Amino acid sequence: CEATPLPPAGFNFLLAFMQATADAGGWGRKAKKGIEEHDEYAQLDHASEQLTMVVDLLSFHAHFGYMAEMPRKEMLALMIQLMAAHPMLLAACRASMVKMAGEMEGSDTPLERDVLIGGLGQPDSVVRNACLAALDFADLTEMDYSASVWLNAGGSGTEVVALEENAELAAALWADNSMEVQIGLIADVIPFLKDRSAEIRNCAARAIGNAAETLVAESDDAAGVLDAALAELQGAYRRWHISLEPDYDEFGIVVPGTQHRVDIAEARVAVAEALAHVAPLLATAGQVQGLLEFLVDDGVLGERSEAVRTRMLAAGARAIECHGARWAGDLMPTLERFLAGRDGGTAKHDHIREGVVVLLGRLAQHLPADQAERVATAVDQLIATLATPSEPVQSAVSQCLPPLAKRIGDAKLAAVVEQLMDMTLAGATFPRRRGG
């Protein structure tokens, strides 16, 4: 078919061999001969040659995209597969895909559109860009919204050129097809937080924040929208925070398939990022309090992954930064109650206490000027926490005290300094002396 394209029946027959070649990555191996073995241009790479032939065949027949008899869905899927697996073929495949999409314009079906939309979840941003360019020729007006298109729009603001370009294409595609942000969009984007690609997870977290912001601006029930968003994100965290221990049956035998579990901490980090994007939008004191209770009472600040703890703490701090001035008095009891409890004596409890200390210190800075007594109480609680035999907790307290020292009177400040000096010089144990 070098001179004349194959008819649809013949191409359908050949496509099975093309697909098998792509699945195998081509057959054969590189051949090196004599003195030319170090010359890459003199080497014979049969596998790459076969894959290039597959791309050439796809390109040669792409202009028949207007024919419904052609295996258009399979051709598009094969192009995406080749682009994802073989970067050297990306440019040729992209040109063929856009060419074929242009030929399909007006005759495309949901089958072809679903393949292209599925490609928007590929790890490589260049592959996603090719699918977005091809979708520009498709009619998506029958869709209320597309989570995959909105996902790519989440690349806006990342300052990564490829993601910003994809975000522009996705935003134009969204607007051109009159798609609308609906409450179900957040739930549909959440699975992308678990993607193996860091780019996809980052875009998904931003996309969830953007969706929540749009819904809040357009909805008459902003609180209901945010309650649903928080519930979805917290539910995702609980599903992905699995026990790494194997399950046992009634006879004490390990249940097959439950051993050697892998911790998907990256997905929980993405949930924390999404919460940080949603935090500034929270509409009631109850929602901010609910977020703090999730972090503290559910033990999220003490979870096993340091990366998750750090990002969850950042999400809580973001909520306090945005809303502490309005609802500091309502939020303080949640944190004070934990610090007043017994020391659990575990690493997890220490991590939670460390996070609570940081949050309490930041929240106390937002207390009104006429609540100096409450600020002084918070300072007393922070100093009492210095007795915790944990260096990270004591370090967190030391960072929180200086800003609060400006909010208490001179007499109280002198008493605090004297108390710290006494703890340092006469503490009964080394951890107490180190804390002072």
Tab-separated table of C-alpha atoms in Angstrom:
chain	number	residue	atom	x	y	z
A	1	CYS	CA	0.000	0.000	0.000
A	2	GLU	CA	2.961	2.366	-0.556
A	3	ALA	CA	1.267	3.931	-3.575
A	4	THR	CA	-2.418	3.191	-3.067
A	5	PRO	CA	-4.185	3.158	0.317
A	6	LEU	CA	-5.916	-0.033	1.341
A	7	PRO	CA	-9.702	-0.217	1.282
A	8	PRO	CA	-11.433	-0.322	4.685
A	9	ALA	CA	-11.747	-4.145	4.617
A	10	GLY	CA	-8.051	-4.577	3.840
A	11	PHE	CA	-6.967	-2.060	6.465
A	12	ASN	CA	-9.155	-3.747	9.100
A	13	PHE	CA	-7.329	-6.998	8.356
A	14	LEU	CA	-3.899	-5.344	8.560
A	15	LEU	CA	-4.720	-3.455	11.753
A	16	ALA	CA	-4.583	-6.631	13.852
A	17	PHE	CA	-0.921	-7.120	12.864
A	18	MET	CA	-0.162	-3.445	13.495
A	19	GLN	CA	-1.685	-3.696	16.963
A	20	ALA	CA	0.296	-6.847	17.738
A	21	THR	CA	3.502	-5.110	16.652
A	22	ALA	CA	2.764	-2.138	18.908
A	23	ASP	CA	1.891	-4.392	21.854
A	24	ALA	CA	5.192	-6.237	21.471
A	25	GLY	CA	7.192	-3.051	21.005
A	26	GLY	CA	8.345	-4.439	17.691
A	27	TRP	CA	10.317	-7.603	17.118
A	28	GLY	CA	14.002	-8.260	16.598
A	29	ARG	CA	17.032	-6.538	18.063
A	30	LYS	CA	19.696	-4.052	17.134
A	31	ALA	CA	22.362	-5.432	14.806
A	32	LYS	CA	25.928	-4.156	15.155
A	33	LYS	CA	28.487	-4.961	12.487
A	34	GLY	CA	32.232	-4.488	12.338
A	35	ILE	CA	33.848	-1.103	12.768
A	36	GLU	CA	30.487	0.613	12.446
A	37	GLU	CA	29.140	-0.802	15.709
A	38	HIS	CA	29.600	2.563	17.441
A	39	ASP	CA	27.839	4.485	14.660
A	40	GLU	CA	24.189	4.792	15.621
A	41	TYR	CA	23.240	5.522	12.009
A	42	ALA	CA	24.827	2.293	10.790
A	43	GLN	CA	22.961	0.113	13.280
A	44	LEU	CA	19.891	-1.813	12.236
A	45	ASP	CA	17.059	-1.560	14.784
A	46	HIS	CA	14.357	-3.845	13.465
A	47	ALA	CA	11.899	-3.117	16.297
A	48	SER	CA	12.033	0.654	15.786
A	49	GLU	CA	11.768	0.204	12.039
A	50	GLN	CA	8.612	-1.877	12.448
A	51	LEU	CA	7.023	0.667	14.783
A	52	THR	CA	7.840	3.448	12.334
A	53	MET	CA	6.138	1.448	9.597
A	54	VAL	CA	3.035	1.159	11.801
A	55	VAL	CA	2.960	4.935	12.237
A	56	ASP	CA	3.471	5.460	8.496
A	57	LEU	CA	0.520	3.177	7.741
A	58	LEU	CA	-1.671	5.037	10.219
A	59	SER	CA	-0.647	8.379	8.743
A	60	PHE	CA	-1.185	7.174	5.167
A	61	HIS	CA	-4.754	6.154	5.973
A	62	ALA	CA	-5.639	9.019	8.367
A	63	HIS	CA	-7.305	11.029	5.598
A	64	PHE	CA	-9.965	8.296	5.371
A	65	GLY	CA	-11.238	9.343	8.786
A	66	TYR	CA	-14.504	10.489	7.246
A	67	MET	CA	-15.380	6.861	6.356
A	68	ALA	CA	-17.400	5.108	9.049
A	69	GLU	CA	-16.168	1.755	7.673
A	70	MET	CA	-12.630	2.523	8.834
A	71	PRO	CA	-11.654	1.278	12.330
A	72	ARG	CA	-11.390	4.848	13.584
A	73	LYS	CA	-11.683	4.056	17.277
A	74	GLU	CA	-8.930	1.427	17.088
A	75	MET	CA	-6.684	3.702	15.011
A	76	LEU	CA	-6.934	6.528	17.543
A	77	ALA	CA	-6.303	4.162	20.447
A	78	LEU	CA	-3.231	2.772	18.673
A	79	MET	CA	-1.861	6.273	18.058
A	80	ILE	CA	-2.250	7.154	21.734
A	81	GLN	CA	-0.577	3.898	22.736
A	82	LEU	CA	2.395	4.563	20.458
A	83	MET	CA	2.781	8.162	21.649
A	84	ALA	CA	2.716	7.100	25.292
A	85	ALA	CA	5.214	4.261	24.878
A	86	HIS	CA	7.598	5.648	22.244
A	87	PRO	CA	8.473	9.352	22.494
A	88	MET	CA	10.393	9.200	19.201
A	89	LEU	CA	7.085	8.559	17.419
A	90	LEU	CA	5.184	11.302	19.202
A	91	ALA	CA	5.403	14.048	16.568
A	92	ALA	CA	4.323	11.779	13.701
A	93	CYS	CA	1.485	10.239	15.718
A	94	ARG	CA	0.252	13.639	16.854
A	95	ALA	CA	0.125	14.947	13.286
A	96	SER	CA	-1.742	11.819	12.142
A	97	MET	CA	-4.228	12.042	15.014
A	98	VAL	CA	-5.066	15.693	14.405
A	99	LYS	CA	-5.340	15.001	10.670
A	100	MET	CA	-7.704	12.100	11.264
A	101	ALA	CA	-9.781	14.082	13.781
A	102	GLY	CA	-10.193	16.823	11.203
A	103	GLU	CA	-11.431	14.299	8.653
A	104	MET	CA	-13.885	12.854	11.205
A	105	GLU	CA	-15.398	16.242	12.002
A	106	GLY	CA	-19.156	16.001	11.730
A	107	SER	CA	-19.198	12.204	11.489
A	108	ASP	CA	-17.495	11.221	14.736
A	109	THR	CA	-19.339	9.009	17.222
A	110	PRO	CA	-19.118	8.620	21.015
A	111	LEU	CA	-16.746	5.696	20.465
A	112	GLU	CA	-14.042	7.908	18.953
A	113	ARG	CA	-14.694	10.731	21.399
A	114	ASP	CA	-14.351	8.387	24.376
A	115	VAL	CA	-10.949	7.225	23.131
A	116	LEU	CA	-9.684	10.794	22.840
A	117	ILE	CA	-11.159	11.796	26.205
A	118	GLY	CA	-9.521	8.731	27.743
A	119	GLY	CA	-6.188	9.976	26.394
A	120	LEU	CA	-6.544	13.113	28.512
A	121	GLY	CA	-5.541	11.018	31.523
A	122	GLN	CA	-2.202	9.920	30.054
A	123	PRO	CA	0.855	10.678	32.236
A	124	ASP	CA	2.697	12.507	29.447
A	125	SER	CA	1.501	16.099	29.030
A	126	VAL	CA	2.434	16.021	25.329
A	127	VAL	CA	0.114	13.076	24.734
A	128	ARG	CA	-2.662	14.927	26.532
A	129	ASN	CA	-1.941	17.960	24.364
A	130	ALA	CA	-2.371	15.874	21.213
A	131	CYS	CA	-5.722	14.536	22.440
A	132	LEU	CA	-6.904	18.049	23.318
A	133	ALA	CA	-5.942	19.263	19.840
A	134	ALA	CA	-7.831	16.368	18.240
A	135	LEU	CA	-10.908	16.959	20.418
A	136	ASP	CA	-11.122	20.477	19.021
A	137	PHE	CA	-12.731	18.875	15.938
A	138	ALA	CA	-15.193	16.781	17.977
A	139	ASP	CA	-18.715	17.729	19.011
A	140	LEU	CA	-18.937	17.470	22.792
A	141	THR	CA	-22.081	19.560	23.222
A	142	GLU	CA	-24.067	16.490	24.285
A	143	MET	CA	-21.910	16.223	27.421
A	144	ASP	CA	-22.884	18.262	30.488
A	145	TYR	CA	-19.262	18.174	31.568
A	146	SER	CA	-16.097	16.117	31.189
A	147	ALA	CA	-13.966	15.407	34.246
A	148	SER	CA	-10.942	14.735	32.005
A	149	VAL	CA	-11.232	18.085	30.242
A	150	TRP	CA	-11.654	19.895	33.585
A	151	LEU	CA	-8.673	17.963	34.947
A	152	ASN	CA	-6.410	19.411	32.250
A	153	ALA	CA	-7.806	22.884	32.872
A	154	GLY	CA	-6.384	22.468	36.386
A	155	GLY	CA	-2.898	22.984	34.965
A	156	SER	CA	-3.497	26.738	35.030
A	157	GLY	CA	-1.328	28.515	37.574
A	158	THR	CA	1.309	25.777	37.788
A	159	GLU	CA	3.853	27.888	35.869
A	160	VAL	CA	4.800	24.774	33.902
A	161	VAL	CA	4.699	25.655	30.216
A	162	ALA	CA	3.292	22.337	28.999
A	163	LEU	CA	0.583	22.266	31.672
A	164	GLU	CA	-0.331	25.908	31.088
A	165	GLU	CA	-0.718	25.248	27.359
A	166	ASN	CA	-2.910	22.230	28.032
A	167	ALA	CA	-4.984	24.297	30.459
A	168	GLU	CA	-5.649	26.895	27.773
A	169	LEU	CA	-6.724	24.231	25.267
A	170	ALA	CA	-8.943	22.535	27.857
A	171	ALA	CA	-10.552	25.823	28.910
A	172	ALA	CA	-11.307	26.682	25.278
A	173	LEU	CA	-12.750	23.205	24.701
A	174	TRP	CA	-14.923	23.566	27.829
A	175	ALA	CA	-16.261	26.946	26.728
A	176	ASP	CA	-16.780	26.019	23.064
A	177	ASN	CA	-18.939	23.049	24.034
A	178	SER	CA	-20.921	24.962	26.685
A	179	MET	CA	-19.971	22.578	29.495
A	180	GLU	CA	-21.063	23.439	33.015
A	181	VAL	CA	-19.512	22.845	36.426
A	182	GLN	CA	-21.885	20.601	38.372
A	183	ILE	CA	-21.675	19.124	41.859
A	184	GLY	CA	-20.855	15.672	40.490
A	185	LEU	CA	-17.713	16.999	38.809
A	186	ILE	CA	-15.731	16.997	42.055
A	187	ALA	CA	-16.514	13.329	42.717
A	188	ASP	CA	-15.529	12.465	39.130
A	189	VAL	CA	-12.160	14.242	39.399
A	190	ILE	CA	-11.205	12.698	42.764
A	191	PRO	CA	-10.056	9.327	41.265
A	192	PHE	CA	-7.319	11.235	39.409
A	193	LEU	CA	-5.780	12.087	42.802
A	194	LYS	CA	-4.676	8.459	42.877
A	195	ASP	CA	-3.010	8.546	39.457
A	196	ARG	CA	0.572	7.337	39.147
A	197	SER	CA	1.581	10.607	37.462
A	198	ALA	CA	2.521	13.494	39.749
A	199	GLU	CA	1.408	15.922	37.032
A	200	ILE	CA	-2.072	14.389	36.937
A	201	ARG	CA	-2.361	14.413	40.738
A	202	ASN	CA	-1.292	18.055	40.914
A	203	CYS	CA	-3.749	19.074	38.183
A	204	ALA	CA	-6.534	17.094	39.879
A	205	ALA	CA	-5.995	18.853	43.221
A	206	ARG	CA	-6.117	22.246	41.517
A	207	ALA	CA	-9.126	21.217	39.418
A	208	ILE	CA	-11.074	20.259	42.548
A	209	GLY	CA	-10.315	23.637	44.099
A	210	ASN	CA	-11.365	25.407	40.893
A	211	ALA	CA	-14.599	23.407	40.707
A	212	ALA	CA	-15.448	24.192	44.328
A	213	GLU	CA	-14.737	27.888	43.744
A	214	THR	CA	-16.970	27.978	40.653
A	215	LEU	CA	-19.790	26.117	42.387
A	216	VAL	CA	-19.633	28.402	45.421
A	217	ALA	CA	-19.834	31.462	43.165
A	218	GLU	CA	-22.785	30.099	41.162
A	219	SER	CA	-24.736	28.180	43.807
A	220	ASP	CA	-27.336	29.438	46.257
A	221	ASP	CA	-26.158	26.812	48.735
A	222	ALA	CA	-22.424	27.436	49.056
A	223	ALA	CA	-22.273	25.692	52.440
A	224	GLY	CA	-23.891	22.558	50.993
A	225	VAL	CA	-21.438	22.501	48.099
A	226	LEU	CA	-18.457	22.747	50.430
A	227	ASP	CA	-19.881	20.138	52.824
A	228	ALA	CA	-20.122	17.728	49.886
A	229	ALA	CA	-16.589	18.549	48.704
A	230	LEU	CA	-15.106	18.022	52.173
A	231	ALA	CA	-17.005	14.752	52.587
A	232	GLU	CA	-15.732	13.474	49.223
A	233	LEU	CA	-12.111	14.353	49.996
A	234	GLN	CA	-12.170	12.970	53.531
A	235	GLY	CA	-13.831	9.807	52.259
A	236	ALA	CA	-11.087	9.407	49.639
A	237	TYR	CA	-8.423	9.772	52.335
A	238	ARG	CA	-10.027	7.078	54.476
A	239	ARG	CA	-10.285	4.691	51.505
A	240	TRP	CA	-6.624	5.194	50.621
A	241	HIS	CA	-5.249	5.046	54.160
A	242	ILE	CA	-5.146	1.272	54.299
A	243	SER	CA	-3.540	-1.023	56.827
A	244	LEU	CA	-0.301	-2.509	55.557
A	245	GLU	CA	-0.786	-5.584	57.723
A	246	PRO	CA	-2.212	-8.698	56.010
A	247	ASP	CA	-5.735	-9.908	56.734
A	248	TYR	CA	-6.312	-13.233	58.494
A	249	ASP	CA	-9.224	-15.631	58.173
A	250	GLU	CA	-11.018	-17.338	61.056
A	251	PHE	CA	-8.247	-19.946	61.274
A	252	GLY	CA	-5.464	-17.396	61.569
A	253	ILE	CA	-4.231	-17.973	58.026
A	254	VAL	CA	-3.199	-15.023	55.861
A	255	VAL	CA	-5.855	-14.180	53.281
A	256	PRO	CA	-4.267	-14.476	49.811
A	257	GLY	CA	-3.658	-11.148	48.146
A	258	THR	CA	-3.536	-9.136	51.374
A	259	GLN	CA	0.186	-9.494	52.056
A	260	HIS	CA	2.839	-7.096	50.718
A	261	ARG	CA	0.408	-4.218	50.458
A	262	VAL	CA	1.766	-1.001	48.979
A	263	ASP	CA	1.160	2.287	50.734
A	264	ILE	CA	-0.310	4.803	48.270
A	265	ALA	CA	0.868	7.820	50.251
A	266	GLU	CA	1.082	9.923	47.065
A	267	ALA	CA	-2.703	9.751	46.727
A	268	ARG	CA	-3.180	11.000	50.285
A	269	VAL	CA	-0.712	13.827	49.641
A	270	ALA	CA	-2.879	14.809	46.661
A	271	VAL	CA	-5.965	14.785	48.910
A	272	ALA	CA	-4.129	17.148	51.263
A	273	GLU	CA	-3.279	19.430	48.334
A	274	ALA	CA	-6.932	19.471	47.283
A	275	LEU	CA	-8.000	20.326	50.846
A	276	ALA	CA	-5.509	23.200	50.838
A	277	HIS	CA	-7.137	24.559	47.669
A	278	VAL	CA	-10.632	24.189	49.140
A	279	ALA	CA	-9.741	25.594	52.592
A	280	PRO	CA	-9.958	29.322	51.670
A	281	LEU	CA	-13.521	28.779	50.400
A	282	LEU	CA	-14.977	27.346	53.617
A	283	ALA	CA	-18.160	29.228	54.457
A	284	THR	CA	-18.919	28.436	58.113
A	285	ALA	CA	-17.103	27.982	61.409
A	286	GLY	CA	-18.502	24.456	61.503
A	287	GLN	CA	-16.735	23.555	58.267
A	288	VAL	CA	-13.372	24.839	59.508
A	289	GLN	CA	-13.920	23.059	62.817
A	290	GLY	CA	-14.852	19.884	60.957
A	291	LEU	CA	-11.592	20.086	59.006
A	292	LEU	CA	-9.587	20.514	62.223
A	293	GLU	CA	-11.413	17.600	63.851
A	294	PHE	CA	-10.612	15.481	60.803
A	295	LEU	CA	-6.933	16.348	61.164
A	296	VAL	CA	-6.787	15.906	64.947
A	297	ASP	CA	-9.481	13.511	66.136
A	298	ASP	CA	-9.144	11.179	63.137
A	299	GLY	CA	-5.373	11.050	63.678
A	300	VAL	CA	-4.519	12.389	60.219
A	301	LEU	CA	-1.741	14.591	61.644
A	302	GLY	CA	-0.188	11.465	63.118
A	303	GLU	CA	-0.307	9.195	60.106
A	304	ARG	CA	2.685	7.108	59.088
A	305	SER	CA	3.775	9.121	56.023
A	306	GLU	CA	5.746	12.258	56.792
A	307	ALA	CA	4.844	13.776	53.408
A	308	VAL	CA	1.127	13.364	54.132
A	309	ARG	CA	1.481	14.796	57.651
A	310	THR	CA	3.310	17.830	56.299
A	311	ARG	CA	0.769	18.581	53.568
A	312	MET	CA	-2.238	17.960	55.842
A	313	LEU	CA	-0.769	20.337	58.422
A	314	ALA	CA	-0.314	22.900	55.634
A	315	ALA	CA	-3.990	22.493	54.707
A	316	GLY	CA	-5.043	23.109	58.314
A	317	ALA	CA	-2.727	26.095	58.588
A	318	ARG	CA	-4.195	27.464	55.358
A	319	ALA	CA	-7.712	27.230	56.805
A	320	ILE	CA	-6.617	29.040	59.968
A	321	GLU	CA	-4.784	31.702	57.977
A	322	CYS	CA	-7.919	32.433	55.933
A	323	HIS	CA	-10.590	32.114	58.646
A	324	GLY	CA	-8.841	32.403	62.014
A	325	ALA	CA	-9.627	36.091	62.389
A	326	ARG	CA	-13.378	35.405	62.096
A	327	TRP	CA	-13.759	32.227	64.113
A	328	ALA	CA	-10.716	31.897	66.392
A	329	GLY	CA	-12.924	31.694	69.486
A	330	ASP	CA	-14.987	28.847	68.023
A	331	LEU	CA	-11.952	26.865	66.858
A	332	MET	CA	-9.702	27.069	69.921
A	333	PRO	CA	-11.566	24.437	72.030
A	334	THR	CA	-10.902	21.668	69.480
A	335	LEU	CA	-7.153	22.172	69.785
A	336	GLU	CA	-7.131	22.933	73.520
A	337	ARG	CA	-9.080	19.761	74.259
A	338	PHE	CA	-6.420	17.611	72.617
A	339	LEU	CA	-3.516	19.285	74.416
A	340	ALA	CA	-5.326	18.882	77.741
A	341	GLY	CA	-5.586	15.129	77.233
A	342	ARG	CA	-3.137	12.463	78.317
A	343	ASP	CA	0.096	11.918	76.445
A	344	GLY	CA	-0.374	8.721	74.467
A	345	GLY	CA	3.326	7.896	74.631
A	346	THR	CA	3.444	6.891	70.955
A	347	ALA	CA	5.105	8.391	67.903
A	348	LYS	CA	1.685	8.915	66.342
A	349	HIS	CA	0.476	10.895	69.358
A	350	ASP	CA	3.643	12.998	69.303
A	351	HIS	CA	3.083	13.827	65.632
A	352	ILE	CA	-0.498	14.881	66.311
A	353	ARG	CA	0.557	16.966	69.312
A	354	GLU	CA	3.249	18.642	67.220
A	355	GLY	CA	0.688	19.554	64.561
A	356	VAL	CA	-1.848	20.772	67.133
A	357	VAL	CA	0.778	22.998	68.733
A	358	VAL	CA	1.536	24.602	65.375
A	359	LEU	CA	-2.149	25.146	64.652
A	360	LEU	CA	-2.887	26.495	68.128
A	361	GLY	CA	0.007	28.921	67.927
A	362	ARG	CA	-1.210	30.237	64.582
A	363	LEU	CA	-4.804	30.419	65.716
A	364	ALA	CA	-3.969	32.300	68.928
A	365	GLN	CA	-2.407	35.049	66.818
A	366	HIS	CA	-5.869	35.771	65.401
A	367	LEU	CA	-7.574	36.276	68.783
A	368	PRO	CA	-8.936	39.814	69.217
A	369	ALA	CA	-6.951	42.321	71.274
A	370	ASP	CA	-9.583	42.261	74.034
A	371	GLN	CA	-8.978	38.537	74.622
A	372	ALA	CA	-5.496	38.863	76.117
A	373	GLU	CA	-6.449	36.368	78.827
A	374	ARG	CA	-7.230	33.739	76.229
A	375	VAL	CA	-3.909	34.400	74.489
A	376	ALA	CA	-2.196	33.996	77.854
A	377	THR	CA	-4.033	30.689	78.360
A	378	ALA	CA	-2.818	29.506	74.962
A	379	VAL	CA	0.731	30.461	75.931
A	380	ASP	CA	0.385	28.469	79.169
A	381	GLN	CA	-0.787	25.433	77.206
A	382	LEU	CA	2.135	25.733	74.807
A	383	ILE	CA	4.593	25.941	77.675
A	384	ALA	CA	2.984	22.939	79.341
A	385	THR	CA	3.475	21.061	76.082
A	386	LEU	CA	7.228	21.636	76.357
A	387	ALA	CA	7.250	18.859	78.943
A	388	THR	CA	6.481	16.386	76.138
A	389	PRO	CA	9.618	14.267	75.638
A	390	SER	CA	9.595	14.872	71.893
A	391	GLU	CA	12.089	17.194	70.227
A	392	PRO	CA	9.855	17.947	67.169
A	393	VAL	CA	6.988	18.989	69.485
A	394	GLN	CA	9.281	21.215	71.525
A	395	SER	CA	10.690	22.727	68.335
A	396	ALA	CA	7.161	23.499	67.114
A	397	VAL	CA	6.348	25.247	70.415
A	398	SER	CA	9.525	27.352	70.204
A	399	GLN	CA	8.426	28.643	66.793
A	400	CYS	CA	4.928	29.543	68.012
A	401	LEU	CA	5.824	31.396	71.233
A	402	PRO	CA	7.664	34.483	69.873
A	403	PRO	CA	4.678	35.919	67.928
A	404	LEU	CA	2.411	35.361	70.950
A	405	ALA	CA	4.863	37.006	73.345
A	406	LYS	CA	3.929	40.357	71.793
A	407	ARG	CA	0.270	39.802	72.689
A	408	ILE	CA	0.662	39.334	76.441
A	409	GLY	CA	1.402	41.987	79.085
A	410	ASP	CA	4.843	42.707	80.501
A	411	ALA	CA	4.026	41.028	83.809
A	412	LYS	CA	2.887	37.832	82.116
A	413	LEU	CA	5.894	37.900	79.793
A	414	ALA	CA	8.273	38.192	82.740
A	415	ALA	CA	6.543	35.257	84.429
A	416	VAL	CA	6.841	33.155	81.256
A	417	VAL	CA	10.555	33.910	80.954
A	418	GLU	CA	11.100	32.999	84.605
A	419	GLN	CA	9.133	29.770	84.141
A	420	LEU	CA	11.210	28.807	81.103
A	421	MET	CA	14.458	29.588	82.938
A	422	ASP	CA	13.372	27.445	85.875
A	423	MET	CA	12.467	24.608	83.535
A	424	THR	CA	15.844	24.867	81.794
A	425	LEU	CA	17.973	24.996	84.921
A	426	ALA	CA	15.995	22.879	87.367
A	427	GLY	CA	13.901	20.539	85.231
A	428	ALA	CA	13.514	17.083	86.740
A	429	THR	CA	14.329	15.314	83.464
A	430	PHE	CA	16.512	16.011	80.463
A	431	PRO	CA	13.503	16.407	78.044
A	432	ARG	CA	12.051	19.090	80.371
A	433	ARG	CA	15.351	20.923	80.542
A	434	ARG	CA	15.724	20.731	76.759
A	435	GLY	CA	12.179	22.020	76.354
A	436	GLY	CA	12.895	25.015	78.556
